[in-house]
PDB file of C-alpha atoms in Angstrom:
ATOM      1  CA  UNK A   1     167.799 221.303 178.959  1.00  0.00           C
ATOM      2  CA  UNK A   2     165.805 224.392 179.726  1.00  0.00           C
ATOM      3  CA  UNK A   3     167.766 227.095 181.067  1.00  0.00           C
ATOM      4  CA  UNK A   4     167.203 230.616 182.810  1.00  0.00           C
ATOM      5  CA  UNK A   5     165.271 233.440 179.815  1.00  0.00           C
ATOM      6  CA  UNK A   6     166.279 236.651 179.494  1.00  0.00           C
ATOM      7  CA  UNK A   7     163.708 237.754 182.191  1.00  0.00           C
ATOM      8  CA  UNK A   8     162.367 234.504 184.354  1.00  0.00           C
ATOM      9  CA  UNK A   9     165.200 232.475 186.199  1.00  0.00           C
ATOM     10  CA  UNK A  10     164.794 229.057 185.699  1.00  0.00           C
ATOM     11  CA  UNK A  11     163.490 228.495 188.982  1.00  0.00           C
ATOM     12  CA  UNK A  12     160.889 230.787 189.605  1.00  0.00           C
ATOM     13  CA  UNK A  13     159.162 228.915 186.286  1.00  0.00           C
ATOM     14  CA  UNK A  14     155.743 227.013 187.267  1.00  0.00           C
ATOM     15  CA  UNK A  15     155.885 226.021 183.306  1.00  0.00           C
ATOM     16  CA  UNK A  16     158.583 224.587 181.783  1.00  0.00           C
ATOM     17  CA  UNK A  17     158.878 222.600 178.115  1.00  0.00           C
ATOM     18  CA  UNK A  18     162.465 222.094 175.984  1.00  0.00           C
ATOM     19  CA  UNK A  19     162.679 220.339 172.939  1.00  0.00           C
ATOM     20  CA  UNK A  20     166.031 220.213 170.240  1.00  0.00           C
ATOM     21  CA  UNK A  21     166.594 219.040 166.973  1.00  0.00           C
ATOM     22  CA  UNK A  22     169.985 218.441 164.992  1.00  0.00           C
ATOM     23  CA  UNK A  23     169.539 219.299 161.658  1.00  0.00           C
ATOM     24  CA  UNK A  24     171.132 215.923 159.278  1.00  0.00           C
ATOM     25  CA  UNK A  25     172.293 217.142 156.240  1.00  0.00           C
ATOM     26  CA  UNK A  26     175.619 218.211 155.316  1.00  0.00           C
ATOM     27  CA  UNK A  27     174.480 221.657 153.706  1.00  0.00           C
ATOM     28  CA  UNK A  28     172.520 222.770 155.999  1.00  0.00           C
ATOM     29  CA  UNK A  29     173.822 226.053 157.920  1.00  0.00           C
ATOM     30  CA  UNK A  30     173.450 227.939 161.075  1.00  0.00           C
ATOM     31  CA  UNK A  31     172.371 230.401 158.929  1.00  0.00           C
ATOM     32  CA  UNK A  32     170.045 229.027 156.863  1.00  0.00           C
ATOM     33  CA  UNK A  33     168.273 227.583 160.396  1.00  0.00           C
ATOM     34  CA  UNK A  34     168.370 231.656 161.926  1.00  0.00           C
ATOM     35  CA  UNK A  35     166.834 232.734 158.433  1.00  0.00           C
ATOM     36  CA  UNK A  36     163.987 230.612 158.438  1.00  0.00           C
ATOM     37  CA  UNK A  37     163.222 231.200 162.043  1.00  0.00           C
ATOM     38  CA  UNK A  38     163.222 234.862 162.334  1.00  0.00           C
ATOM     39  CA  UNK A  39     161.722 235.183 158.479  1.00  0.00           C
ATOM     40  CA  UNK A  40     157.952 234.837 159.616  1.00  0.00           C
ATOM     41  CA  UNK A  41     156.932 234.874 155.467  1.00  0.00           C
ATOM     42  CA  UNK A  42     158.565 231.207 155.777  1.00  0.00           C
ATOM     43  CA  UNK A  43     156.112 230.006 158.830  1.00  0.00           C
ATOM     44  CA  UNK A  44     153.132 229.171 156.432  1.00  0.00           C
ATOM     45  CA  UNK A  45     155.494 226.952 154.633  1.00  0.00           C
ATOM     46  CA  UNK A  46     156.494 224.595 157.850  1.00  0.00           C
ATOM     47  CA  UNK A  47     155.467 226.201 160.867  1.00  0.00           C
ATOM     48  CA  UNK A  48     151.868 223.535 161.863  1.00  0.00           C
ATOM     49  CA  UNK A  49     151.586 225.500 165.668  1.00  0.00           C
ATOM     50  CA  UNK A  50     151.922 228.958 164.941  1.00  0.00           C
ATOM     51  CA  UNK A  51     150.686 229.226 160.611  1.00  0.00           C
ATOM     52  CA  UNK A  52     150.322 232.586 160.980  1.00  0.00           C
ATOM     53  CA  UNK A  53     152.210 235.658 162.150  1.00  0.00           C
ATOM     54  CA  UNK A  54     150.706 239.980 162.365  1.00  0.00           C
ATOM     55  CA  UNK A  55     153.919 242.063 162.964  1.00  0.00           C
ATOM     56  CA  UNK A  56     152.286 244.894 164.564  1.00  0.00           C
ATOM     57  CA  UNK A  57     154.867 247.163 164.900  1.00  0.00           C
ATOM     58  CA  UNK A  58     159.035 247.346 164.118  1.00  0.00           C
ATOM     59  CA  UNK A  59     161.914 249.168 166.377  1.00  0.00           C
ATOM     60  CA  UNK A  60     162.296 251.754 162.980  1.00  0.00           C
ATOM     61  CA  UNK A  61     158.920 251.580 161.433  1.00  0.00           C
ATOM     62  CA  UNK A  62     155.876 251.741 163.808  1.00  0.00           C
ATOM     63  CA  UNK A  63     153.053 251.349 161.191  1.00  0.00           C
ATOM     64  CA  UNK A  64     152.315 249.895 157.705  1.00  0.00           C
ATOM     65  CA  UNK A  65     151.400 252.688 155.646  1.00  0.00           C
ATOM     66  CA  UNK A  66     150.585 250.204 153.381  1.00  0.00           C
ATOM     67  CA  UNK A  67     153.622 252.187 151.040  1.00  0.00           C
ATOM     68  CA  UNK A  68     155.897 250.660 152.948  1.00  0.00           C
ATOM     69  CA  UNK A  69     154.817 247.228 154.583  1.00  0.00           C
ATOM     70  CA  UNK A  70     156.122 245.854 157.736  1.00  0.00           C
ATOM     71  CA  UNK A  71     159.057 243.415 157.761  1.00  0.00           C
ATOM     72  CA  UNK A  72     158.402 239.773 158.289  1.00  0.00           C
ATOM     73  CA  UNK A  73     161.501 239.331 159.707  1.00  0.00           C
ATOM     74  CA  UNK A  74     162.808 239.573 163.794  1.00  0.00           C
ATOM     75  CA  UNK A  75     165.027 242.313 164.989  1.00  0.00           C
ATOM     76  CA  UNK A  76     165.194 242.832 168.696  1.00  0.00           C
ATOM     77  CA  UNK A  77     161.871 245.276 169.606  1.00  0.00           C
ATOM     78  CA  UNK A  78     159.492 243.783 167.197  1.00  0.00           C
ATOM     79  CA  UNK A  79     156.272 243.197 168.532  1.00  0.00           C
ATOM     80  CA  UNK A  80     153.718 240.752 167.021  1.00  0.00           C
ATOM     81  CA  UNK A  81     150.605 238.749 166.961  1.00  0.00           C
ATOM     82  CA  UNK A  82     151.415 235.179 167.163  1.00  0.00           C
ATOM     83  CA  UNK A  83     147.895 232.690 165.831  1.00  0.00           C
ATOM     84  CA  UNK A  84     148.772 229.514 167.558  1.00  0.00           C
ATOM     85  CA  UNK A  85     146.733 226.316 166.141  1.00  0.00           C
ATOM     86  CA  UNK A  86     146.313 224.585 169.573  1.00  0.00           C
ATOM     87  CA  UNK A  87     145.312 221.330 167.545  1.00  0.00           C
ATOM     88  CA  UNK A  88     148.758 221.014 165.793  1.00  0.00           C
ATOM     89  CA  UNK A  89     149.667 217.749 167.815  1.00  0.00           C
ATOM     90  CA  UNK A  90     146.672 216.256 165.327  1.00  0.00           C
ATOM     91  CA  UNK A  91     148.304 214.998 162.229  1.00  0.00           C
ATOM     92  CA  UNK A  92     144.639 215.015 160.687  1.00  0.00           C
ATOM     93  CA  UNK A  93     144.714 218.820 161.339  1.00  0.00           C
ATOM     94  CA  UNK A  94     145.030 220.383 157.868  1.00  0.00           C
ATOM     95  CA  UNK A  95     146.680 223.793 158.882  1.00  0.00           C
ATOM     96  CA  UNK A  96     145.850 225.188 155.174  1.00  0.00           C
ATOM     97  CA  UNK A  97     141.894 224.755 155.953  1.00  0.00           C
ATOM     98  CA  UNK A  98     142.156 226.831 159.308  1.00  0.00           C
ATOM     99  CA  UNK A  99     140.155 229.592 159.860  1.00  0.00           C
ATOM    100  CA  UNK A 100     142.086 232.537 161.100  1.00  0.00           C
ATOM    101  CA  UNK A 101     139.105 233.004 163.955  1.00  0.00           C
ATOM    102  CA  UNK A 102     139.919 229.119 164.989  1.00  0.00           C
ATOM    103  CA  UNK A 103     143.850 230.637 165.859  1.00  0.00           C
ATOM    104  CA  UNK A 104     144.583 231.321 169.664  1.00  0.00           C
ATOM    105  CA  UNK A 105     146.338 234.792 169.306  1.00  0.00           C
ATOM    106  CA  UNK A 106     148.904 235.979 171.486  1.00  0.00           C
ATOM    107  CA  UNK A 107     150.549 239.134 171.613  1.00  0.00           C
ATOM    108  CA  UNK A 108     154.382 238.922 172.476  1.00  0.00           C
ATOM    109  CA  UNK A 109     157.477 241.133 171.732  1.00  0.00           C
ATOM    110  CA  UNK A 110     161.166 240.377 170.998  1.00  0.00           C
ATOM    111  CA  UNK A 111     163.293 240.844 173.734  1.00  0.00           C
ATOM    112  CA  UNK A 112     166.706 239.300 172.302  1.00  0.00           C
ATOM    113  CA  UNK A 113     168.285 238.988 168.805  1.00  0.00           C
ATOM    114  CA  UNK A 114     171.607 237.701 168.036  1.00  0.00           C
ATOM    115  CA  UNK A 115     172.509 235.560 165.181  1.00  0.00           C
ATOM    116  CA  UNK A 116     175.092 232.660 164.783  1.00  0.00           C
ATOM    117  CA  UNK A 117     178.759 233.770 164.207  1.00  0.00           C
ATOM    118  CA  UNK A 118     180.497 230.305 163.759  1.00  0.00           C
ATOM    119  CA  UNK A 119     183.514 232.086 163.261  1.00  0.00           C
ATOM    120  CA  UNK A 120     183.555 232.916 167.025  1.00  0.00           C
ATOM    121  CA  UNK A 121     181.347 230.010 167.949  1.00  0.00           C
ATOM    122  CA  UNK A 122     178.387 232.343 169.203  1.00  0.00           C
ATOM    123  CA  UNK A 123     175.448 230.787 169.320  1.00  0.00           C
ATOM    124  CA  UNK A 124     172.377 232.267 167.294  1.00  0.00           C
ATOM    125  CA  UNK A 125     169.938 233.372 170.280  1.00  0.00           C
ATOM    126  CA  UNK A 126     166.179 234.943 170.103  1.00  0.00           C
ATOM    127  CA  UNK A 127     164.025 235.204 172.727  1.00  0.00           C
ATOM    128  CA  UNK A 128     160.684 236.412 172.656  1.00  0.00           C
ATOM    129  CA  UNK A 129     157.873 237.414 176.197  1.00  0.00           C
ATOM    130  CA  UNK A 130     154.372 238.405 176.079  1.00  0.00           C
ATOM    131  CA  UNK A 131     154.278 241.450 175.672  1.00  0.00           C
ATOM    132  CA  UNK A 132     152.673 243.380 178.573  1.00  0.00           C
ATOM    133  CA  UNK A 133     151.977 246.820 177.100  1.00  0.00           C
ATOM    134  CA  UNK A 134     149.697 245.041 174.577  1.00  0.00           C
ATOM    135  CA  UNK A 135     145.917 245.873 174.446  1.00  0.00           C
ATOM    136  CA  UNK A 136     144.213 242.748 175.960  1.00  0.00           C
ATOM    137  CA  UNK A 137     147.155 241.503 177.961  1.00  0.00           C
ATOM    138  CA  UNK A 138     146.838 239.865 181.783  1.00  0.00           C
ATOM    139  CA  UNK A 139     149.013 241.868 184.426  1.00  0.00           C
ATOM    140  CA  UNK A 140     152.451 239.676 185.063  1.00  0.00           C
ATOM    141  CA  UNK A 141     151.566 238.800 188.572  1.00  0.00           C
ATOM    142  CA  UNK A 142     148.811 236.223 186.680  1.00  0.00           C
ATOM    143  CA  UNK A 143     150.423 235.125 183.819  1.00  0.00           C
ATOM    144  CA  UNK A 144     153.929 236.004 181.967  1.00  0.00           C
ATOM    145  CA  UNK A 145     156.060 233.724 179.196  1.00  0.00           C
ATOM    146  CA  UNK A 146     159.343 233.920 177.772  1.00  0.00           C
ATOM    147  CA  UNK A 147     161.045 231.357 174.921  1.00  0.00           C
ATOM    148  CA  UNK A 148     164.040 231.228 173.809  1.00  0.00           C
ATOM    149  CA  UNK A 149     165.662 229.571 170.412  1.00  0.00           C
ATOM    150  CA  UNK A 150     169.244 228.670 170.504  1.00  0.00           C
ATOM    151  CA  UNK A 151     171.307 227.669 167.090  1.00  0.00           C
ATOM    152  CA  UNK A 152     174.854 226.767 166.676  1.00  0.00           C
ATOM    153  CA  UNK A 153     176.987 223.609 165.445  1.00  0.00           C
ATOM    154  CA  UNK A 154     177.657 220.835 167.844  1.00  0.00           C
ATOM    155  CA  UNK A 155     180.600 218.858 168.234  1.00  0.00           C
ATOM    156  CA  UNK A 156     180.077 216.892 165.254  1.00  0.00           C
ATOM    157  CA  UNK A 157     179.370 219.705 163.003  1.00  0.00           C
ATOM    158  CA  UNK A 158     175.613 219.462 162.692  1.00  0.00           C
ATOM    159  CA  UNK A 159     173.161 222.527 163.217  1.00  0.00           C
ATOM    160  CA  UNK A 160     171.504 221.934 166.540  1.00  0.00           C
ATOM    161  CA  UNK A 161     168.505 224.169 167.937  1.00  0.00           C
ATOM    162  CA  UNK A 162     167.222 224.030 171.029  1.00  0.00           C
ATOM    163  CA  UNK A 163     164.097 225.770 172.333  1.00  0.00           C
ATOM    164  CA  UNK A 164     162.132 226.235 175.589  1.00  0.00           C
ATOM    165  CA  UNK A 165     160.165 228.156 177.143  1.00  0.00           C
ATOM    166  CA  UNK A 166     159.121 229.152 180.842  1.00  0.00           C
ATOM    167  CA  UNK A 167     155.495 230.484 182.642  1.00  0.00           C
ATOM    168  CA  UNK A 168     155.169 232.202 185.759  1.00  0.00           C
ATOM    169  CA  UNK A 169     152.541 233.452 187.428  1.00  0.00           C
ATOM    170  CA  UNK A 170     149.157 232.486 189.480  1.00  0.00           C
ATOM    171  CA  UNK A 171     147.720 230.947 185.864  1.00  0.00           C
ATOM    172  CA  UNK A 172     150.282 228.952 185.140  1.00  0.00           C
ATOM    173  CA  UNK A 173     149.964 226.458 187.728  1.00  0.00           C
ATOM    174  CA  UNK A 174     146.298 226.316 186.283  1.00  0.00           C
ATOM    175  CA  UNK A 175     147.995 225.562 182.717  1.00  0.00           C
ATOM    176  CA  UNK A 176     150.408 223.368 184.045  1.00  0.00           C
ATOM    177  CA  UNK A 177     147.877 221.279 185.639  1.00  0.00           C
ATOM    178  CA  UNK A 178     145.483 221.104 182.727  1.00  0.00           C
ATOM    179  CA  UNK A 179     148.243 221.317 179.607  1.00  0.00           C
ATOM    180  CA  UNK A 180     151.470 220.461 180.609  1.00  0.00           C
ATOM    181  CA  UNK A 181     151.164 217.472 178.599  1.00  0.00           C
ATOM    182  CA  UNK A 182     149.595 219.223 175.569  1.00  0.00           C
ATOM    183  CA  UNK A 183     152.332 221.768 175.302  1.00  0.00           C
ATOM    184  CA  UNK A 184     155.122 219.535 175.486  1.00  0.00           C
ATOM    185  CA  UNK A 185     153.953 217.458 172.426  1.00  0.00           C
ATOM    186  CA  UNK A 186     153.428 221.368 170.927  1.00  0.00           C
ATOM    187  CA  UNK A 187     156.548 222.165 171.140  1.00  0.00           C
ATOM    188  CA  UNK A 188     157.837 218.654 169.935  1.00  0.00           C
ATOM    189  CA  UNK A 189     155.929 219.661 166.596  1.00  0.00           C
ATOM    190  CA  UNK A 190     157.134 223.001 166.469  1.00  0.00           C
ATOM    191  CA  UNK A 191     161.051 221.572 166.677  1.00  0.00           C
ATOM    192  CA  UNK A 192     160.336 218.958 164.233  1.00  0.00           C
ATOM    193  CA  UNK A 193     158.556 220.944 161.594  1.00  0.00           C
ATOM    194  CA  UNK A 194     161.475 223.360 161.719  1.00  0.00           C
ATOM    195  CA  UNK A 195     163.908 220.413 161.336  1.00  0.00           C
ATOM    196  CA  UNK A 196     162.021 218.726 158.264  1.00  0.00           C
ATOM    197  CA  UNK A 197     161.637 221.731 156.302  1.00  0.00           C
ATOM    198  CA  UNK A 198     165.410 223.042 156.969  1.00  0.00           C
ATOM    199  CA  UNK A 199     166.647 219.043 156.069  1.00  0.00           C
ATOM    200  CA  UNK A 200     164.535 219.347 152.519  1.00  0.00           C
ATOM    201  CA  UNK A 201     165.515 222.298 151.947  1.00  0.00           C
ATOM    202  CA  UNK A 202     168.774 222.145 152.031  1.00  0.00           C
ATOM    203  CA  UNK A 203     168.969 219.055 150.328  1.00  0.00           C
ATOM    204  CA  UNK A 204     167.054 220.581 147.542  1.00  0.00           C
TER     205      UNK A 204
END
């Protein structure tokens, strides 16, 4: 179930969507899930809602200087550019024919990082908000989102992730009224794209 983010309790959310997957295969690893999802050079690969990701900026490198090109991959501080395909609940939507101007972009920032350790039986957590301070970006007060990604081993030893995602703000109700629907079946994609490509790959 959705729970509390990092930054809105759970019930001051107008917007709420969960969805979890357990990953069936033997070889598959906590780690190998956390790779893939914080490695955004994978998304193309599996990821149908969000194809495409711009790391704008890192916590230790600000700019690509071209030299030295931004990492794909999460750490807590990294802010990006996130091009959602809003048709992704269409199976007839070919996401390697989009257009890059036919992606909804959205501007968010990590705000937690903290991979698996089965050892101690932490769970792998990342959270990421819009980011505020971004050019372009709609005061709090109208519209604000946080989701979070959760990966450990259940009771019966599979990898499990489970992801949400709440909205506050005047806007929200707007969304919730006019796409509740439409992101819940988004973010049923999202979970099982990330489950498929982690169960092939591992059985590879």
């Amino acid at each position: 179930m959705a729970q509390s983010t990092p930054s809105i309790p759970l019930n001051h959310a107008v917007v709420t969507t969960y969805s979890s997957a357990v990953i069936h295969n033997p070889k598959a690893s906590t780690a190998d899930a956390w790779n893939t999802l914080i490695d955004t050079s994978t998304w193309p690969e599996w990821n149908r809602l969000i194809p495409k990701v711009i790391i704008n900026s890192q916590p230790n490198q600000l700019e690509d200087t071209g030299e030295t090109p931004l990492s794909p991959v999460f750490q807590r501080g990294t802010k990006m550019s996130l091009l959602f395909n809003a048709n992704a609940d269409n199976e007839m939507n070919d996401t390697t024919l989009l257009e890059e101007s036919s992606l909804v972009i959205l501007k968010a920032v990590i705000t937690v990082c903290e991979p698996p350790t089965p050892e101690s039986n932490q769970k792998g957590r990342i959270a990421w908000a819009v980011d505020p301070q971004a050019e372009g970006s709609w005061p709090k007060w109208l519209v604000y989102a946080e989701r979070v990604h959760e990966i450990y081993q259940d009771e019966d030893g599979h990898v499990k992730i489970e992801d949400w995602e709440l909205q506050t703000g005047i806007v929200a109700y707007g969304i919730r009224w006019m796409m509740g629907a439409k992101l819940q079946r988004l973010r049923q994609v999202w979970i099982e794209n990330l489950k498929n490509f982690l169960e092939a790959r591992s059985q590879g």
